[in-house]
PDB file of C-alpha atoms in Angstrom:
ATOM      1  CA  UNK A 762       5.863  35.716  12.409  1.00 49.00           C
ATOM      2  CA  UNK A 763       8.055  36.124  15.124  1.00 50.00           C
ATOM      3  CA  UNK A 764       5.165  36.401  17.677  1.00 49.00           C
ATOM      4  CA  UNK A 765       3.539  33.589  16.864  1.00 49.00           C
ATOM      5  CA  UNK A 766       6.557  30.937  16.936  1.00 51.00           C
ATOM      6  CA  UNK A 767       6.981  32.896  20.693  1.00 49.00           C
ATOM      7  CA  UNK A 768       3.490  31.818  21.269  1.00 50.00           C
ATOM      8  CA  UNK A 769       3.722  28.214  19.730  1.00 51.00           C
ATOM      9  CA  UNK A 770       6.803  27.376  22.150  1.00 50.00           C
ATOM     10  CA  UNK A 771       4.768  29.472  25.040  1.00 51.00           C
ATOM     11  CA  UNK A 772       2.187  26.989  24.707  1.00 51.00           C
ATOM     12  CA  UNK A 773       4.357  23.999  23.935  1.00 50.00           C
ATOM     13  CA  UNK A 774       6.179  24.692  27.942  1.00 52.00           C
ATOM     14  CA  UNK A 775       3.131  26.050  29.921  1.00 51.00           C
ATOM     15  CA  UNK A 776       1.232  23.019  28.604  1.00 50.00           C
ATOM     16  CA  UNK A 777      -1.662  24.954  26.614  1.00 50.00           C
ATOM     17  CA  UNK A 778      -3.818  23.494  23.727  1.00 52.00           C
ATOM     18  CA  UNK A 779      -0.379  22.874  21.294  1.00 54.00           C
ATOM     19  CA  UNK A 780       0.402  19.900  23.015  1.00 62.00           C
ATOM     20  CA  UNK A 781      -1.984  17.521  22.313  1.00 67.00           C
ATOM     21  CA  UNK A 782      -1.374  18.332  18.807  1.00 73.00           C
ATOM     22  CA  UNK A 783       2.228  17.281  19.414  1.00 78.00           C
ATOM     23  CA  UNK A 784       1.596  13.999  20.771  1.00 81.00           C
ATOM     24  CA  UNK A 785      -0.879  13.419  17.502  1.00 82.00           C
ATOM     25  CA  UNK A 786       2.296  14.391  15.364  1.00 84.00           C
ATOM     26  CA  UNK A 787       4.141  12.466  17.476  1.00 86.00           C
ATOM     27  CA  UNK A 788       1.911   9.067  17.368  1.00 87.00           C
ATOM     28  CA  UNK A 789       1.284   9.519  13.729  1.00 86.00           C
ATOM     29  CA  UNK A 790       5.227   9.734  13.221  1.00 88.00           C
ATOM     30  CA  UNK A 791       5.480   6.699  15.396  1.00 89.00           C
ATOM     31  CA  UNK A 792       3.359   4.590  13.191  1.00 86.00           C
ATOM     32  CA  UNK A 793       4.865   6.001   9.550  1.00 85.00           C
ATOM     33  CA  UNK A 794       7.816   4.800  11.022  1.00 89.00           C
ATOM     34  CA  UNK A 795       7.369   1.712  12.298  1.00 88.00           C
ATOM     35  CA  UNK A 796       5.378   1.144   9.033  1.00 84.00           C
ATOM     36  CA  UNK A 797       8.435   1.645   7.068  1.00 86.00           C
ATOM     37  CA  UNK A 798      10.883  -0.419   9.391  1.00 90.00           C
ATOM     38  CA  UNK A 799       8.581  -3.459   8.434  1.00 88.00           C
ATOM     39  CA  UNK A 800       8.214  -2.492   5.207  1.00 88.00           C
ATOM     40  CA  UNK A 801      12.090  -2.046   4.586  1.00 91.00           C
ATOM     41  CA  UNK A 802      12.502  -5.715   4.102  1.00 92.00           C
ATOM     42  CA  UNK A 803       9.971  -6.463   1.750  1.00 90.00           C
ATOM     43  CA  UNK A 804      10.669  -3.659  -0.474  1.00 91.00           C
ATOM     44  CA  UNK A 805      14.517  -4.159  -0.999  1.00 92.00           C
ATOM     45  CA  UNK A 806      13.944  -7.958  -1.479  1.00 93.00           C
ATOM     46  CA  UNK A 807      11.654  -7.185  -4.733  1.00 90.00           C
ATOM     47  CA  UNK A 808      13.925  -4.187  -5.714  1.00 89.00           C
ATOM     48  CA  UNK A 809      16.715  -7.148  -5.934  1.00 90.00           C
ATOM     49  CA  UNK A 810      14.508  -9.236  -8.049  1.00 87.00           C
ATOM     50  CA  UNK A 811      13.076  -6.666 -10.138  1.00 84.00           C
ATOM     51  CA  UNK A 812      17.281  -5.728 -10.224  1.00 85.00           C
ATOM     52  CA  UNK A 813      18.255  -9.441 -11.412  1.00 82.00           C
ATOM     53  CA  UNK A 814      15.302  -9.402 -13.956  1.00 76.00           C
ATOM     54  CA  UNK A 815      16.928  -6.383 -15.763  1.00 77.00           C
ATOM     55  CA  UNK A 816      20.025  -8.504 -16.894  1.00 76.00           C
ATOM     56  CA  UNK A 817      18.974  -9.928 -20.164  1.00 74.00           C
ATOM     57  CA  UNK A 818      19.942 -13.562 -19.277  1.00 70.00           C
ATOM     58  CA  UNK A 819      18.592 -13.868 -16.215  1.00 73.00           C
ATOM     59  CA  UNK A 820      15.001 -12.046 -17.654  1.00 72.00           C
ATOM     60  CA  UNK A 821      15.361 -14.706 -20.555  1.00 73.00           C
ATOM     61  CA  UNK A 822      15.601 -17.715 -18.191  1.00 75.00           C
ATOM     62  CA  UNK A 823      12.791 -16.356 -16.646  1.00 74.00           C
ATOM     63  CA  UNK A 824      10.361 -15.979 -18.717  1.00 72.00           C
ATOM     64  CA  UNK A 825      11.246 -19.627 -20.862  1.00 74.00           C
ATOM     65  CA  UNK A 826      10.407 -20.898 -17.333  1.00 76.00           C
ATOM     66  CA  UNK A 827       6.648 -18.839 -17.058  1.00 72.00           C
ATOM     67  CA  UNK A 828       6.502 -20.102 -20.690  1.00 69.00           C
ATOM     68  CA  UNK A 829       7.057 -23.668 -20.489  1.00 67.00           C
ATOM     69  CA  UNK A 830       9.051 -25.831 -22.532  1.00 59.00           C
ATOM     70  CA  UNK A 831       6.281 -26.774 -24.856  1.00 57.00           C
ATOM     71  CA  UNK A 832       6.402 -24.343 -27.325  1.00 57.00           C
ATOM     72  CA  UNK A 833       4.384 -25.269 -30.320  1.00 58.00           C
ATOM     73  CA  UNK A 834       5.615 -24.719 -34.466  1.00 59.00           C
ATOM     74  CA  UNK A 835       3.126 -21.615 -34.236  1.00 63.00           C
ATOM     75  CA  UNK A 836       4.563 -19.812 -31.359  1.00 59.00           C
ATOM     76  CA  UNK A 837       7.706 -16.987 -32.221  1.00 61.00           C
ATOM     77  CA  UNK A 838      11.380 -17.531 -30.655  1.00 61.00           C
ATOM     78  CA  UNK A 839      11.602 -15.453 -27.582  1.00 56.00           C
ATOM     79  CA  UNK A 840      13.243 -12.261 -27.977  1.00 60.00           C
ATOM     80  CA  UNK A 841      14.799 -10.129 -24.919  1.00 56.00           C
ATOM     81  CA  UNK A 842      14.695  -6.753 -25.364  1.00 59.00           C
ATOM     82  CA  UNK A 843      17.636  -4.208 -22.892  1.00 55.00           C
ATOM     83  CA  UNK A 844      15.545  -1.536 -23.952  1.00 63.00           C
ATOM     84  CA  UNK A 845      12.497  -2.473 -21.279  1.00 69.00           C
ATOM     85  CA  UNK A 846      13.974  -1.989 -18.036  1.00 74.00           C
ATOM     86  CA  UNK A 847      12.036  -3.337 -15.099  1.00 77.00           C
ATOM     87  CA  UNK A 848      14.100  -1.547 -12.077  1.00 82.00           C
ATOM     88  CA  UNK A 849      13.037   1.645 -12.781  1.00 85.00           C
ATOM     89  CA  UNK A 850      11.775   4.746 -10.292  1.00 88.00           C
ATOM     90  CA  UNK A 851       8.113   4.097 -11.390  1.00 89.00           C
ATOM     91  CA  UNK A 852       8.089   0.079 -10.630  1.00 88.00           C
ATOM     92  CA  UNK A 853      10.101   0.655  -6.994  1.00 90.00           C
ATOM     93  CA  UNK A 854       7.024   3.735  -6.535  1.00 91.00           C
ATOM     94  CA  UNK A 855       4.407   0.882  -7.258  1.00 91.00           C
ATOM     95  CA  UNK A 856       6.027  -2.102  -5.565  1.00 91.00           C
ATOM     96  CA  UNK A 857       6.396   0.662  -2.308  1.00 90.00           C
ATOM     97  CA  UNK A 858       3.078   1.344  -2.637  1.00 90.00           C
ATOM     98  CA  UNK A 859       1.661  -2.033  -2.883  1.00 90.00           C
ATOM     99  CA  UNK A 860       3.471  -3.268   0.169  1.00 89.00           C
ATOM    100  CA  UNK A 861       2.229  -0.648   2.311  1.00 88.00           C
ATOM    101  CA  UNK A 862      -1.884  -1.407   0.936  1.00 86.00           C
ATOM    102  CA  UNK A 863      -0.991  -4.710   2.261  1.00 85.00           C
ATOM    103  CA  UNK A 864       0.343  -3.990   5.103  1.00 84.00           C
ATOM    104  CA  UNK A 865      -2.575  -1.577   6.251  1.00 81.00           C
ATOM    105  CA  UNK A 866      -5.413  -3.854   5.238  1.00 81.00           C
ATOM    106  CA  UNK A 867      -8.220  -4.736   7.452  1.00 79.00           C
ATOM    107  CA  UNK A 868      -9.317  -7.315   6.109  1.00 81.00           C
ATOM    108  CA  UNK A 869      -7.655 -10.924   6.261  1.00 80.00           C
ATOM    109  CA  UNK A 870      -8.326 -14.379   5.051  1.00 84.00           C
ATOM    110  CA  UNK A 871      -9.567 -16.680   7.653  1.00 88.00           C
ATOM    111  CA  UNK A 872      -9.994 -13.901  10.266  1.00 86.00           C
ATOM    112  CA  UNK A 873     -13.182 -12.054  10.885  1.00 83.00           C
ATOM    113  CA  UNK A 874     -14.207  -9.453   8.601  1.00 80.00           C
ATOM    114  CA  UNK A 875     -13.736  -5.746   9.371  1.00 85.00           C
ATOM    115  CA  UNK A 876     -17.124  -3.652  10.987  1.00 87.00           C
ATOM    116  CA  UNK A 877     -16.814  -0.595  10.149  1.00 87.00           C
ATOM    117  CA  UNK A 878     -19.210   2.160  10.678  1.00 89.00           C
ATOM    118  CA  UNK A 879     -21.369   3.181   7.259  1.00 87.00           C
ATOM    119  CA  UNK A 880     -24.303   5.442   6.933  1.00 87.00           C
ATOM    120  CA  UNK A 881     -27.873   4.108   6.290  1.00 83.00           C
ATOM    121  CA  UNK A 882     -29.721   5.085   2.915  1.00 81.00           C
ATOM    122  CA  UNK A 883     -31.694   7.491   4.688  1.00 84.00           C
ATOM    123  CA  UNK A 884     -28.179   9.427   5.041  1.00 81.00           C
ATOM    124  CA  UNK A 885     -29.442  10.557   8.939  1.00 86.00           C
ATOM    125  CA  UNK A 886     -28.513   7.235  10.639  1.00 88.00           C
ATOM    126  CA  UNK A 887     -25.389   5.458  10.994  1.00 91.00           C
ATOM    127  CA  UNK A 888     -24.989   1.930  11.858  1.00 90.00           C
ATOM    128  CA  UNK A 889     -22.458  -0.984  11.467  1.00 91.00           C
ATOM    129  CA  UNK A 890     -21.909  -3.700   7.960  1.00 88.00           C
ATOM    130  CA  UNK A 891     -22.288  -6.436   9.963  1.00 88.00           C
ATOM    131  CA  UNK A 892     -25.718  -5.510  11.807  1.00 88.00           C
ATOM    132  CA  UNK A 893     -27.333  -6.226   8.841  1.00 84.00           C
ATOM    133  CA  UNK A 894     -25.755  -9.794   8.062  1.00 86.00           C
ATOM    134  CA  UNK A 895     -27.884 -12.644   9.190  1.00 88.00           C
ATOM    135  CA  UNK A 896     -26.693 -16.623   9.907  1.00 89.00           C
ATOM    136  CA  UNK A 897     -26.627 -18.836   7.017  1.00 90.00           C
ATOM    137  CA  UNK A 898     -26.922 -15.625   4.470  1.00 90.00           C
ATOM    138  CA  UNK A 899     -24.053 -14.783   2.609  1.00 87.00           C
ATOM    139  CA  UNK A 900     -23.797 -10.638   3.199  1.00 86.00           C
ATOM    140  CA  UNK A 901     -23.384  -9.060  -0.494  1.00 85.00           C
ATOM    141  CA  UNK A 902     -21.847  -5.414  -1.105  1.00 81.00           C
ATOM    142  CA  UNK A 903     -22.075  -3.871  -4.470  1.00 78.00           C
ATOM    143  CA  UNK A 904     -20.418  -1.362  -5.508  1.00 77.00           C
ATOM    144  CA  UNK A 905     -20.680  -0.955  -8.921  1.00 74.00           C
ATOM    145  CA  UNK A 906     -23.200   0.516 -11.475  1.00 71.00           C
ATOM    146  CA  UNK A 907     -26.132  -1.470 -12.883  1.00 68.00           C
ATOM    147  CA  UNK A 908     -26.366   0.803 -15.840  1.00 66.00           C
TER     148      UNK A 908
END
């Protein structure tokens, strides 16, 4: 073990193939963290409201205010319940996750759509989405089953 961290840090000073590799560690590290620096924001902002939306009160107000004020003879009083918390480690996981999806989308309203390269049925060629859109035809993907 000994020999090869000798020959990692060899390689790292005399310039050999290991550095490259570093600078792709070192880009990739880059963008994770400038990711997170814009995604720092965001995130603590909906922690807070998913924090005020635990107190009972504030939850209640809340939801009378999704619910509207015309509440028919049929519909059941509103009960609040402490026992369903909604700042939890699972809901700060999702909300984490769902800010970063948006953040690394490609695809924008009102800006061009994305190109990207896909392989033709034949599975030998490759090609780009949009080579096979035409003007005045709408371009339709499918990706489900028709079974």
């Amino acid at each position: 073990k000994w020999g090869q961290e000798k020959r990692r840090v060899r390689a790292i000073r005399g310039g050999g193939a290991m550095q490259p590799v570093l600078a792709d560690h070192a880009l990739k590290l880059a963008k994770q963290v400038s990711a997170a620096c814009l995604l720092l924001p965001r995130f603590l902002l909906s922690a807070l409201l998913l924090w005020l939306l635990d107190f009972p009160c504030v939850r209640e107000k809340a939801l009378l205010a999704l619910r509207g004020q015309d509440e028919g003879p049929d519909d059941p009083p509103l009960r609040v319940s402490d026992s369903n918390r909604m700042f939890t480690r699972e809901s700060l996981k999702a909300v984490w996750r769902g800010h970063k999806l948006d953040l690394l989308k490609s695809a924008y309203v009102g800006f061009p759509a994305p190109n990207p390269e896909v392989v033709r049925l034949d599975g030998l060629r490759k090609c780009r989405l949009l080579d096979h859109a035409s003007p005045g035809r709408p371009l339709v993907l499918n990706f489900g089953s028709s079974t």
